[in-house]
Amino acid sequence: MAHLSEQGEPRPAERLPLTTIIPRAWIGFSQAPWRFVGLTALMLITPTGLSMIARDLEQSDSWWLTTIGDALFLATFPAVLLPLVALLQLADQLLPPGPTTARQASAPRLERLRWVFRQTAALTLLEAVILIGAMNLIRIAGALMASHSGVLSGVILVSGGLVLTLWAVSQSLALPLLIHHRHRPLAAMEHSRRLVQTNRLKIMALIGLLIGVNLIGLMGAFVGLLLSIPFSALLLMASCRTQTPWVRDSRQNMLPT
């Protein structure tokens, strides 16, 4: 089913360039491997250290130390988000340019990073609220039905969990699309839903590829993750270089350059 653009014209369906994302990711990683490894190490070490310090402070009898521990625990969220945004932004810059890159390159780099971080934080908060709210709603509905029918309660829990999983899959590309296209949170969520709806099998293959890459990284413990996480970021950002069938402008993004 064709979707309407802002001018009211039908949008052509976007296709995920699954066959080219691996060579694209390798080209991007080879351009700045140590920058990718450094950002990944920062993303892994900083929140781990903050959470360990926060756990020790929360066990103290002092009210001030406990409060500081709670503040440090809350600080782990931006400590993960900041290097993650920087990692995805770096991957987006080093991959072959998309049709909107040149138009957005005029903005100062620091200003772009601040804007992307604010929108990413808003997107993460919005999706977390939806996810947590839906989980609680399913749990409450299942508990209320449990007193009347255990079978009906189980059906509600299973069906609700399935719907929530499908929604989570439909939002798997929201963050990369936000960074690449400079979307607002709601626009990124809608774009991700449309892209996943059009490319169901390719999205499943992409998720399987990401899981496989990071499982291989886990085999190498911390050192393996330093390579698998940036490669996963490159794969996600390469997936945003979508192809539109029968549109001439999309042909320039079909192969790595």
CSV table of C-alpha atoms in Angstrom, one decimal:
chain,number,residue,atom,x,y,z
A,1,MET,CA,0.0,0.0,0.0
A,2,ALA,CA,1.5,3.4,-1.0
A,3,HIS,CA,1.9,6.1,1.7
A,4,LEU,CA,1.4,9.7,1.0
A,5,SER,CA,4.2,12.3,1.2
A,6,GLU,CA,4.0,15.7,2.7
A,7,GLN,CA,2.8,17.1,-0.7
A,8,GLY,CA,0.0,14.5,-0.8
A,9,GLU,CA,1.7,12.4,-3.5
A,10,PRO,CA,2.1,8.6,-2.9
A,11,ARG,CA,5.5,7.6,-1.6
A,12,PRO,CA,7.3,4.8,-3.5
A,13,ALA,CA,8.1,1.8,-1.2
A,14,GLU,CA,11.6,1.8,0.3
A,15,ARG,CA,13.7,-1.3,0.0
A,16,LEU,CA,16.3,-2.3,2.5
A,17,PRO,CA,19.7,-2.7,0.8
A,18,LEU,CA,20.5,-5.9,2.6
A,19,THR,CA,23.0,-7.3,0.1
A,20,THR,CA,25.3,-4.2,0.3
A,21,ILE,CA,25.3,-3.4,4.1
A,22,ILE,CA,28.2,-5.8,4.9
A,23,PRO,CA,30.6,-4.4,2.4
A,24,ARG,CA,29.5,-0.9,3.2
A,25,ALA,CA,30.0,-1.5,7.0
A,26,TRP,CA,33.5,-2.9,6.3
A,27,ILE,CA,34.4,0.2,4.2
A,28,GLY,CA,33.2,2.5,6.9
A,29,PHE,CA,35.0,0.6,9.7
A,30,SER,CA,38.3,0.5,7.8
A,31,GLN,CA,38.3,4.3,7.5
A,32,ALA,CA,38.5,5.0,11.3
A,33,PRO,CA,38.8,1.7,13.3
A,34,TRP,CA,40.4,3.2,16.4
A,35,ARG,CA,37.7,5.9,16.7
A,36,PHE,CA,35.1,3.2,16.6
A,37,VAL,CA,36.9,1.1,19.1
A,38,GLY,CA,37.4,4.1,21.4
A,39,LEU,CA,33.8,5.2,21.4
A,40,THR,CA,32.7,1.6,22.0
A,41,ALA,CA,35.1,1.2,24.9
A,42,LEU,CA,33.8,4.5,26.4
A,43,MET,CA,30.2,3.3,26.0
A,44,LEU,CA,31.0,0.0,27.8
A,45,ILE,CA,33.4,1.3,30.5
A,46,THR,CA,31.7,4.5,31.7
A,47,PRO,CA,28.3,3.1,32.7
A,48,THR,CA,29.8,0.0,34.2
A,49,GLY,CA,32.1,2.1,36.4
A,50,LEU,CA,29.3,4.5,37.4
A,51,SER,CA,26.9,1.6,38.3
A,52,MET,CA,29.6,0.0,40.4
A,53,ILE,CA,30.3,3.2,42.3
A,54,ALA,CA,26.5,3.9,42.7
A,55,ARG,CA,25.9,0.4,44.1
A,56,ASP,CA,28.6,0.8,46.7
A,57,LEU,CA,27.3,4.3,47.7
A,58,GLU,CA,23.7,3.1,48.0
A,59,GLN,CA,24.8,0.5,50.6
A,60,SER,CA,26.1,3.3,52.8
A,61,ASP,CA,24.1,4.4,55.9
A,62,SER,CA,24.7,8.1,55.1
A,63,TRP,CA,21.7,9.8,53.4
A,64,TRP,CA,24.0,12.0,51.4
A,65,LEU,CA,26.0,9.1,50.0
A,66,THR,CA,22.9,7.2,49.2
A,67,THR,CA,21.5,10.2,47.3
A,68,ILE,CA,24.8,10.6,45.4
A,69,GLY,CA,24.6,6.9,44.6
A,70,ASP,CA,21.1,7.3,43.2
A,71,ALA,CA,22.2,10.3,41.1
A,72,LEU,CA,25.1,8.3,39.7
A,73,PHE,CA,22.8,5.5,38.8
A,74,LEU,CA,20.6,7.9,36.9
A,75,ALA,CA,23.7,9.3,35.2
A,76,THR,CA,24.3,5.9,33.6
A,77,PHE,CA,21.6,6.6,31.1
A,78,PRO,CA,23.3,9.6,29.4
A,79,ALA,CA,26.6,7.9,29.9
A,80,VAL,CA,25.4,5.2,27.5
A,81,LEU,CA,23.4,7.4,25.2
A,82,LEU,CA,26.1,10.0,24.5
A,83,PRO,CA,28.7,7.6,23.2
A,84,LEU,CA,26.0,5.6,21.4
A,85,VAL,CA,24.8,8.7,19.5
A,86,ALA,CA,28.4,9.6,18.7
A,87,LEU,CA,29.1,6.1,17.5
A,88,LEU,CA,26.0,6.0,15.2
A,89,GLN,CA,26.8,9.6,14.0
A,90,LEU,CA,30.4,8.6,13.2
A,91,ALA,CA,29.1,5.5,11.3
A,92,ASP,CA,26.7,7.7,9.4
A,93,GLN,CA,29.5,10.1,8.4
A,94,LEU,CA,31.9,7.4,7.2
A,95,LEU,CA,29.5,5.4,5.2
A,96,PRO,CA,28.8,6.4,1.6
A,97,PRO,CA,26.6,9.5,1.6
A,98,GLY,CA,22.9,9.3,1.3
A,99,PRO,CA,20.6,11.6,-0.7
A,100,THR,CA,20.1,13.9,2.4
A,101,THR,CA,23.6,14.1,3.7
A,102,ALA,CA,24.9,17.0,1.5
A,103,ARG,CA,21.8,19.1,2.3
A,104,GLN,CA,22.4,18.7,6.1
A,105,ALA,CA,26.1,19.1,6.1
A,106,SER,CA,26.0,22.9,6.3
A,107,ALA,CA,25.0,22.9,10.0
A,108,PRO,CA,27.9,23.1,12.6
A,109,ARG,CA,29.0,19.7,13.8
A,110,LEU,CA,28.6,20.5,17.5
A,111,GLU,CA,25.1,21.9,16.9
A,112,ARG,CA,24.2,18.8,14.9
A,113,LEU,CA,25.4,16.5,17.7
A,114,ARG,CA,23.4,18.5,20.3
A,115,TRP,CA,20.3,18.4,18.2
A,116,VAL,CA,20.6,14.6,17.5
A,117,PHE,CA,21.3,13.9,21.2
A,118,ARG,CA,18.2,15.8,22.3
A,119,GLN,CA,16.0,14.1,19.8
A,120,THR,CA,17.5,10.7,20.6
A,121,ALA,CA,16.9,11.2,24.3
A,122,ALA,CA,13.3,12.2,23.5
A,123,LEU,CA,12.8,9.1,21.3
A,124,THR,CA,14.3,6.8,23.9
A,125,LEU,CA,12.1,8.2,26.7
A,126,LEU,CA,9.0,8.0,24.5
A,127,GLU,CA,9.6,4.4,23.5
A,128,ALA,CA,10.5,3.4,27.1
A,129,VAL,CA,7.2,4.9,28.4
A,130,ILE,CA,5.2,3.1,25.7
A,131,LEU,CA,7.0,-0.2,26.4
A,132,ILE,CA,6.8,0.0,30.2
A,133,GLY,CA,3.2,1.2,30.0
A,134,ALA,CA,2.1,-1.6,27.7
A,135,MET,CA,3.9,-4.3,29.8
A,136,ASN,CA,2.1,-3.1,32.9
A,137,LEU,CA,-1.2,-3.0,31.1
A,138,ILE,CA,-0.8,-6.5,29.9
A,139,ARG,CA,0.3,-7.7,33.3
A,140,ILE,CA,-2.7,-6.0,35.0
A,141,ALA,CA,-5.2,-7.4,32.5
A,142,GLY,CA,-3.7,-10.9,32.9
A,143,ALA,CA,-3.9,-10.6,36.7
A,144,LEU,CA,-7.6,-9.5,36.6
A,145,MET,CA,-8.6,-12.3,34.3
A,146,ALA,CA,-6.6,-14.9,36.3
A,147,SER,CA,-9.4,-15.0,39.0
A,148,HIS,CA,-12.0,-15.8,36.3
A,149,SER,CA,-10.1,-18.0,33.8
A,150,GLY,CA,-6.5,-19.1,33.8
A,151,VAL,CA,-6.7,-19.9,30.1
A,152,LEU,CA,-8.1,-16.5,29.2
A,153,SER,CA,-5.4,-14.9,31.3
A,154,GLY,CA,-2.7,-16.9,29.5
A,155,VAL,CA,-4.2,-15.9,26.1
A,156,ILE,CA,-4.1,-12.2,27.1
A,157,LEU,CA,-0.4,-12.5,28.3
A,158,VAL,CA,0.7,-14.4,25.2
A,159,SER,CA,-1.2,-12.2,22.7
A,160,GLY,CA,-0.1,-9.0,24.4
A,161,GLY,CA,3.5,-10.1,24.5
A,162,LEU,CA,3.3,-11.0,20.8
A,163,VAL,CA,1.8,-7.6,19.9
A,164,LEU,CA,4.5,-5.8,22.0
A,165,THR,CA,7.2,-7.8,20.3
A,166,LEU,CA,5.9,-6.9,16.9
A,167,TRP,CA,5.8,-3.3,17.9
A,168,ALA,CA,9.4,-3.4,19.2
A,169,VAL,CA,10.5,-5.0,15.9
A,170,SER,CA,8.7,-2.2,14.0
A,171,GLN,CA,10.8,0.4,15.9
A,172,SER,CA,14.1,-1.4,15.4
A,173,LEU,CA,15.3,1.2,12.9
A,174,ALA,CA,13.8,4.3,14.5
A,175,LEU,CA,17.1,5.5,16.1
A,176,PRO,CA,19.3,5.0,13.0
A,177,LEU,CA,16.6,6.7,10.8
A,178,LEU,CA,16.4,9.6,13.2
A,179,ILE,CA,20.2,10.2,13.0
A,180,HIS,CA,20.5,9.7,9.3
A,181,HIS,CA,17.4,11.7,8.2
A,182,ARG,CA,17.3,14.1,11.1
A,183,HIS,CA,13.8,13.1,12.0
A,184,ARG,CA,11.8,14.1,15.0
A,185,PRO,CA,11.0,11.2,17.3
A,186,LEU,CA,7.4,10.6,16.1
A,187,ALA,CA,8.5,10.9,12.4
A,188,ALA,CA,11.4,8.4,13.1
A,189,MET,CA,9.0,5.9,14.7
A,190,GLU,CA,6.6,6.2,11.7
A,191,HIS,CA,9.4,5.9,9.2
A,192,SER,CA,10.7,2.8,10.9
A,193,ARG,CA,7.2,1.2,11.0
A,194,ARG,CA,6.7,1.8,7.3
A,195,LEU,CA,10.2,0.5,6.4
A,196,VAL,CA,9.7,-2.6,8.5
A,197,GLN,CA,6.3,-3.2,7.1
A,198,THR,CA,7.6,-3.1,3.6
A,199,ASN,CA,10.7,-5.3,4.3
A,200,ARG,CA,9.5,-7.9,6.9
A,201,LEU,CA,11.8,-10.7,5.8
A,202,LYS,CA,14.8,-8.4,5.3
A,203,ILE,CA,14.3,-7.0,8.8
A,204,MET,CA,14.3,-10.5,10.3
A,205,ALA,CA,17.5,-11.2,8.4
A,206,LEU,CA,19.0,-8.0,9.6
A,207,ILE,CA,18.1,-8.7,13.2
A,208,GLY,CA,19.5,-12.2,12.9
A,209,LEU,CA,22.7,-10.8,11.4
A,210,LEU,CA,23.1,-8.3,14.3
A,211,ILE,CA,22.5,-11.1,16.9
A,212,GLY,CA,25.0,-13.3,15.1
A,213,VAL,CA,27.7,-10.6,15.0
A,214,ASN,CA,27.3,-9.8,18.7
A,215,LEU,CA,27.3,-13.4,19.7
A,216,ILE,CA,30.6,-13.8,17.9
A,217,GLY,CA,31.8,-10.7,19.8
A,218,LEU,CA,30.7,-12.2,23.1
A,219,MET,CA,32.9,-15.2,22.4
A,220,GLY,CA,35.9,-12.8,22.5
A,221,ALA,CA,34.6,-11.2,25.7
A,222,PHE,CA,35.3,-7.5,26.1
A,223,VAL,CA,37.8,-7.4,23.1
A,224,GLY,CA,35.2,-9.0,20.8
A,225,LEU,CA,32.5,-6.5,21.8
A,226,LEU,CA,34.9,-3.7,20.9
A,227,LEU,CA,34.7,-4.9,17.3
A,228,SER,CA,31.1,-6.3,17.1
A,229,ILE,CA,29.3,-3.3,18.5
A,230,PRO,CA,30.8,-0.7,16.1
A,231,PHE,CA,30.2,-3.2,13.2
A,232,SER,CA,26.6,-3.5,14.3
A,233,ALA,CA,26.3,0.3,14.4
A,234,LEU,CA,27.6,0.4,10.8
A,235,LEU,CA,25.2,-2.3,9.7
A,236,LEU,CA,22.3,-0.3,11.2
A,237,MET,CA,23.3,3.0,9.6
A,238,ALA,CA,24.0,1.2,6.2
A,239,SER,CA,20.4,0.0,6.4
A,240,CYS,CA,19.2,3.6,6.3
A,241,ARG,CA,20.6,3.9,2.7
A,242,THR,CA,17.4,2.6,1.4
A,243,GLN,CA,16.7,2.0,-2.3
A,244,THR,CA,13.5,3.1,-4.0
A,245,PRO,CA,12.6,0.9,-7.0
A,246,TRP,CA,12.4,2.7,-10.4
A,247,VAL,CA,13.8,5.9,-9.0
A,248,ARG,CA,17.0,7.1,-10.6
A,249,ASP,CA,18.4,8.8,-7.6
A,250,SER,CA,18.5,5.6,-5.6
A,251,ARG,CA,20.8,3.9,-8.0
A,252,GLN,CA,23.8,5.8,-6.8
A,253,ASN,CA,23.4,4.1,-3.3
A,254,MET,CA,23.2,0.5,-4.6
A,255,LEU,CA,26.9,-0.3,-4.3
A,256,PRO,CA,29.6,0.9,-1.9
A,257,THR,CA,31.6,3.8,-3.1
